[in-house]
């Protein structure tokens, strides 16, 4: 481990966007620890990176289990020797119509996406305070903070909550030199997203409404995370960067 290398914990790094963040940060010289519930996927990511001469350490954690967020932060800080950056990416987006949504469904999404963000930030703050440039980056969404999708009320509430948490912590942790920001992805092609949009033709019709003409990739999100996690972004805090190829921009126009 080099003397000046920055250390980062990425939650939900076993696949999708989180895996893209792990790959990019490891490729660009950060010392990375990442978490997930799927041990074999975690070990596979570790092995793939090792084969490319890069290092990232997998730490098993189910963020819905009591004590797991604090345990994960402690394990990451011990494994890396310090903690400069927390990237909280782990999240789920199951569909439930309002009438069918149980309290269990609601808690499952809020616990995984939002309560974990609070617990991780609380555990990480003292470690980040020791860094010359401590950073928290939350993966939020356009869905909730900017837009709504039927069947995702719990998800939209969780991501709106992340943005509120982000702004409060940006103010609260500024005096210890820690910035707190978010990245709000638009439609990013991951296996879970493909499952959500499994209806024939839906992927194509969603792609058509994105001005950039394509869905995003995990690396599109990772690039924004890398910037916000860097010492260069030290005067940016309490902000959410939308990375959506312009999806939320077009003005709705009437037709004659
Ligand atoms: P994936 O389903 O591909 O990945 C989710 C990751 O979160 C996995 O690594 C999974 O690991 C982890 N995870 C899920 N539940 C838990 C849990 N209880 N404890 C620990 N880890 C958990 O999703 P995406 O990559 O598509 O999404 C990643 C993030 O980006 C989410 O927060 C999502 O809301 C957000 N986002 C995604 C968009 C998209 O278009 N894809 C758009 C906007 C936001 P494991 O299974 O190993 O536990």
Coordinates of C-alpha atoms and ligand atoms in Angstrom, one line a residue:
X1 CA 0.0 0.0 0.0
X2 CA 1.6 3.3 -1.1
X3 CA 2.0 6.1 1.4
X4 CA -0.2 8.6 -0.3
X5 CA -2.8 6.2 -1.8
X6 CA -6.4 7.1 -0.9
X7 CA -8.5 4.5 0.7
X8 CA -12.2 3.8 -0.1
X9 CA -15.0 1.6 0.9
X10 CA -17.7 0.9 -1.8
X11 CA -20.9 -0.8 -0.7
X12 CA -22.6 -3.1 -3.1
X13 CA -19.5 -3.7 -5.2
X14 CA -20.3 -7.3 -6.3
X15 CA -22.1 -6.3 -9.5
X16 CA -23.7 -3.5 -11.5
X17 CA -22.8 0.1 -10.8
X18 CA -20.9 -0.7 -7.6
X19 CA -18.7 -3.1 -9.4
X20 CA -18.0 -0.4 -12.0
X21 CA -17.0 2.0 -9.3
X22 CA -14.7 -0.6 -7.7
X23 CA -13.1 -1.3 -11.0
X24 CA -12.5 2.4 -11.9
X25 CA -11.2 3.5 -8.5
X26 CA -8.9 0.5 -8.3
X27 CA -7.6 1.1 -11.8
X28 CA -6.9 4.7 -10.9
X29 CA -4.7 3.9 -7.9
X30 CA -7.1 4.0 -4.9
X31 CA -7.0 1.2 -2.3
X32 CA -10.4 -0.3 -2.4
X33 CA -12.5 -2.4 -0.1
X34 CA -16.0 -3.3 -1.2
X35 CA -19.0 -5.2 0.2
X36 CA -22.0 -7.3 -0.7
X37 CA -23.9 -10.4 0.4
X38 CA -22.8 -12.6 -2.5
X39 CA -19.5 -14.1 -1.4
X40 CA -18.8 -15.9 -4.7
X41 CA -19.5 -12.7 -6.7
X42 CA -17.2 -10.8 -4.4
X43 CA -14.4 -13.2 -4.7
X44 CA -14.8 -13.2 -8.5
X45 CA -14.5 -9.4 -8.6
X46 CA -11.4 -9.7 -6.4
X47 CA -9.9 -12.3 -8.7
X48 CA -10.6 -10.5 -11.9
X49 CA -8.9 -7.3 -10.6
X50 CA -6.0 -9.3 -9.2
X51 CA -5.5 -10.9 -12.7
X52 CA -5.2 -7.3 -14.0
X53 CA -2.7 -6.4 -11.4
X54 CA -5.1 -4.4 -9.3
X55 CA -6.3 -4.9 -5.8
X56 CA -9.6 -4.6 -4.1
X57 CA -10.7 -6.5 -0.9
X58 CA -14.1 -8.0 -0.6
X59 CA -15.8 -7.8 2.8
X60 CA -19.1 -9.7 3.3
X61 CA -21.9 -7.6 4.8
X62 CA -25.7 -7.7 4.6
X63 CA -26.6 -4.1 5.4
X64 CA -30.0 -5.0 6.7
X65 CA -28.5 -6.9 9.6
X66 CA -28.2 -5.0 12.9
X67 CA -24.6 -3.9 13.5
X68 CA -23.4 -4.7 10.0
X69 CA -22.8 -1.1 8.8
X70 CA -20.6 -0.4 11.8
X71 CA -18.9 -3.7 11.5
X72 CA -18.2 -3.2 7.8
X73 CA -16.7 0.3 8.3
X74 CA -14.4 -1.1 11.1
X75 CA -13.4 -4.0 8.9
X76 CA -12.6 -1.8 6.0
X77 CA -10.6 0.7 8.0
X78 CA -8.6 -2.1 9.6
X79 CA -8.0 -3.8 6.2
X80 CA -7.0 -0.5 4.4
X81 CA -5.2 1.1 7.4
X82 CA -7.4 4.3 7.1
X83 CA -10.6 5.5 5.4
X84 CA -10.6 8.5 3.1
X85 CA -13.8 7.8 1.2
X86 CA -17.2 6.1 1.8
X87 CA -19.2 5.4 -1.4
X88 CA -22.6 4.0 -0.4
X89 CA -24.0 2.4 -3.6
X90 CA -25.8 -0.7 -2.4
X91 CA -29.5 -0.5 -3.1
X92 CA -32.6 -2.4 -4.3
X93 CA -35.5 -1.4 -6.4
X94 CA -38.2 -4.1 -6.3
X95 CA -41.6 -3.2 -7.8
X96 CA -44.7 -3.1 -5.6
X97 CA -48.0 -1.4 -6.5
X98 CA -49.2 0.8 -3.6
X99 CA -52.1 -1.5 -2.9
X100 CA -49.9 -4.6 -2.7
X101 CA -47.0 -3.0 -0.8
X102 CA -46.6 -4.6 2.6
X103 CA -44.9 -2.9 5.6
X104 CA -42.2 -5.5 5.1
X105 CA -41.7 -4.5 1.5
X106 CA -41.5 -0.8 2.6
X107 CA -39.0 -1.6 5.4
X108 CA -36.8 -3.8 3.2
X109 CA -36.3 -1.0 0.7
X110 CA -35.9 1.8 3.3
X111 CA -33.5 -0.3 5.4
X112 CA -31.3 -1.3 2.5
X113 CA -31.2 2.0 0.7
X114 CA -31.6 4.7 3.4
X115 CA -31.2 3.5 7.0
X116 CA -27.9 1.9 5.9
X117 CA -26.8 5.3 4.6
X118 CA -27.3 6.9 8.0
X119 CA -25.6 4.0 9.8
X120 CA -22.6 3.9 7.4
X121 CA -22.1 7.6 7.6
X122 CA -22.3 7.6 11.4
X123 CA -19.7 4.8 11.6
X124 CA -17.4 6.3 9.0
X125 CA -17.4 9.9 10.2
X126 CA -14.7 9.5 12.9
X127 CA -12.5 7.6 10.4
X128 CA -13.1 10.2 7.7
X129 CA -12.2 13.0 10.2
X130 CA -8.7 11.7 10.3
X131 CA -8.3 12.1 6.5
X132 CA -6.9 15.2 4.9
X133 CA -9.8 15.0 2.4
X134 CA -12.6 12.9 3.8
X135 CA -15.5 12.2 1.4
X136 CA -18.9 10.6 1.5
X137 CA -20.6 9.9 -1.9
X138 CA -24.1 8.5 -1.9
X139 CA -25.6 6.9 -5.0
X140 CA -29.0 8.4 -5.1
X141 CA -31.2 8.4 -8.3
X142 CA -33.2 10.7 -10.6
X143 CA -36.1 8.5 -9.5
X144 CA -37.5 10.0 -6.3
X145 CA -35.5 13.2 -6.0
X146 CA -36.5 14.4 -9.6
X147 CA -39.1 12.0 -11.0
X148 CA -41.5 9.3 -10.0
X149 CA -42.1 5.8 -11.3
X150 CA -45.3 3.9 -10.5
X151 CA -44.6 0.8 -8.3
X152 CA -41.5 2.4 -6.8
X153 CA -43.0 4.5 -3.9
X154 CA -40.7 3.0 -1.3
X155 CA -37.7 3.4 -3.6
X156 CA -38.6 7.0 -4.5
X157 CA -39.0 7.8 -0.7
X158 CA -35.6 6.2 0.1
X159 CA -33.7 8.1 -2.6
X160 CA -35.4 11.4 -1.7
X161 CA -34.4 10.6 1.9
X162 CA -30.8 10.1 0.8
X163 CA -30.7 13.6 -0.7
X164 CA -32.0 15.1 2.5
X165 CA -29.5 13.1 4.6
X166 CA -26.7 14.2 2.2
X167 CA -27.5 17.9 2.6
X168 CA -27.7 17.7 6.5
X169 CA -24.5 15.8 6.7
X170 CA -22.7 18.2 4.3
X171 CA -23.4 21.0 6.9
X172 CA -22.7 18.8 9.9
X173 CA -19.4 17.3 8.7
X174 CA -18.0 20.4 7.0
X175 CA -16.0 21.4 10.1
X176 CA -14.2 18.1 10.1
X177 CA -13.2 18.6 6.5
X178 CA -15.5 15.9 5.1
X179 CA -17.6 16.6 2.1
X180 CA -20.9 14.8 1.5
X181 CA -22.3 14.6 -2.0
X182 CA -24.4 12.4 -4.2
X183 CA -24.5 11.0 -7.7
X184 CA -28.0 10.6 -9.2
X185 CA -27.9 8.0 -12.0
X186 CA -30.5 8.0 -14.8
X187 CA -31.0 4.7 -16.6
X188 CA -27.9 2.7 -16.2
X189 CA -27.7 -0.7 -17.9
X190 CA -27.2 -3.3 -15.2
X191 CA -28.6 -6.8 -14.8
X192 CA -31.1 -5.7 -12.2
X193 CA -32.2 -2.8 -14.4
X194 CA -32.8 -5.2 -17.3
X195 CA -35.0 -7.3 -14.9
X196 CA -37.0 -4.3 -14.0
X197 CA -37.5 -3.4 -17.6
X198 CA -38.1 -7.0 -18.8
X199 CA -41.3 -6.2 -20.6
X200 CA -40.7 -6.6 -24.4
X201 CA -39.8 -3.3 -26.1
X202 CA -39.5 -1.4 -22.8
X203 CA -35.7 -1.1 -22.9
X204 CA -35.9 0.3 -26.4
X205 CA -38.6 2.8 -25.6
X206 CA -36.7 4.0 -22.6
X207 CA -33.6 4.4 -24.6
X208 CA -35.5 6.5 -27.2
X209 CA -36.4 9.2 -24.6
X210 CA -32.8 9.6 -23.5
X211 CA -31.3 12.6 -25.5
X212 CA -27.8 11.0 -25.5
X213 CA -29.4 8.0 -27.4
X214 CA -28.2 5.3 -25.1
X215 CA -28.5 4.0 -21.5
X216 CA -25.6 4.8 -19.2
X217 CA -22.9 2.4 -18.1
X218 CA -21.6 1.7 -14.6
X219 CA -18.4 3.5 -15.6
X220 CA -20.4 6.7 -16.5
X221 CA -21.4 6.8 -12.8
X222 CA -18.0 5.8 -11.6
X223 CA -16.4 8.8 -13.3
X224 CA -18.6 11.2 -11.4
X225 CA -17.9 9.3 -8.1
X226 CA -14.2 9.4 -8.8
X227 CA -14.3 13.2 -9.2
X228 CA -16.4 13.8 -6.0
X229 CA -14.1 11.5 -4.1
X230 CA -11.0 13.3 -5.1
X231 CA -9.1 15.9 -3.1
X232 CA -9.8 18.3 -6.1
X233 CA -13.6 18.4 -5.2
X234 CA -12.9 19.7 -1.7
X235 CA -15.1 22.9 -2.1
X236 CA -18.1 21.0 -3.4
X237 CA -20.5 19.7 -0.7
X238 CA -24.2 19.0 -0.3
X239 CA -24.6 18.6 -4.1
X240 CA -26.1 15.9 -6.2
X241 CA -24.7 15.4 -9.8
X242 CA -27.3 14.0 -12.2
X243 CA -25.7 11.6 -14.7
X244 CA -28.5 10.7 -17.0
X245 CA -27.6 11.5 -20.6
X246 CA -30.2 14.3 -20.4
X247 CA -33.1 12.1 -19.5
X248 CA -34.7 14.6 -17.1
X249 CA -34.1 17.6 -19.3
X250 CA -36.6 17.6 -22.2
X251 CA -39.5 19.9 -21.7
X252 CA -42.9 18.3 -22.3
X253 CA -44.5 20.0 -25.4
X254 CA -48.0 19.8 -26.6
X255 CA -48.8 18.7 -30.1
X256 CA -51.3 20.5 -32.5
Ligands
LIG1 P1 -27.5 -4.1 -8.7 O1 -28.7 -4.9 -8.3 O2 -26.8 -4.5 -9.9 O3 -26.4 -4.0 -7.5 C1 -26.9 -3.8 -6.2 C2 -25.7 -4.0 -5.3 O4 -26.2 -3.7 -4.0 C3 -25.2 -5.4 -5.4 O5 -23.7 -5.3 -5.3 C4 -25.7 -6.0 -4.1 O6 -24.8 -6.9 -3.6 C5 -25.8 -4.8 -3.2 N1 -26.8 -5.0 -2.1 C6 -28.2 -5.1 -2.3 N2 -28.8 -5.4 -1.1 C7 -27.8 -5.4 -0.2 C8 -27.8 -5.6 1.2 N3 -28.9 -5.9 1.9 N4 -26.6 -5.6 1.9 C9 -25.5 -5.4 1.2 N5 -25.4 -5.2 -0.1 C10 -26.6 -5.2 -0.8 O7 -28.1 -2.6 -8.8 P2 -27.5 -1.4 -9.7 O8 -26.1 -1.5 -9.9 O9 -28.5 -1.2 -10.8 O10 -27.8 -0.2 -8.7 C11 -26.8 0.3 -7.8 C12 -27.3 1.5 -7.1 O11 -27.6 2.5 -8.1 C13 -28.6 1.4 -6.3 O12 -28.5 2.2 -5.1 C14 -29.6 1.9 -7.2 O13 -30.7 2.4 -6.5 C15 -28.9 3.0 -7.9 N6 -29.4 3.4 -9.2 C16 -29.4 2.5 -10.2 C17 -29.9 2.9 -11.5 C18 -29.9 2.0 -12.7 O14 -30.4 2.5 -13.7 N7 -29.3 0.9 -12.6 C19 -30.6 4.2 -11.6 C20 -30.6 5.0 -10.4 C21 -30.0 4.6 -9.3 P3 -25.2 -8.4 -3.1 O15 -26.3 -9.0 -4.0 O16 -23.9 -9.2 -3.3 O17 -25.6 -8.3 -1.7

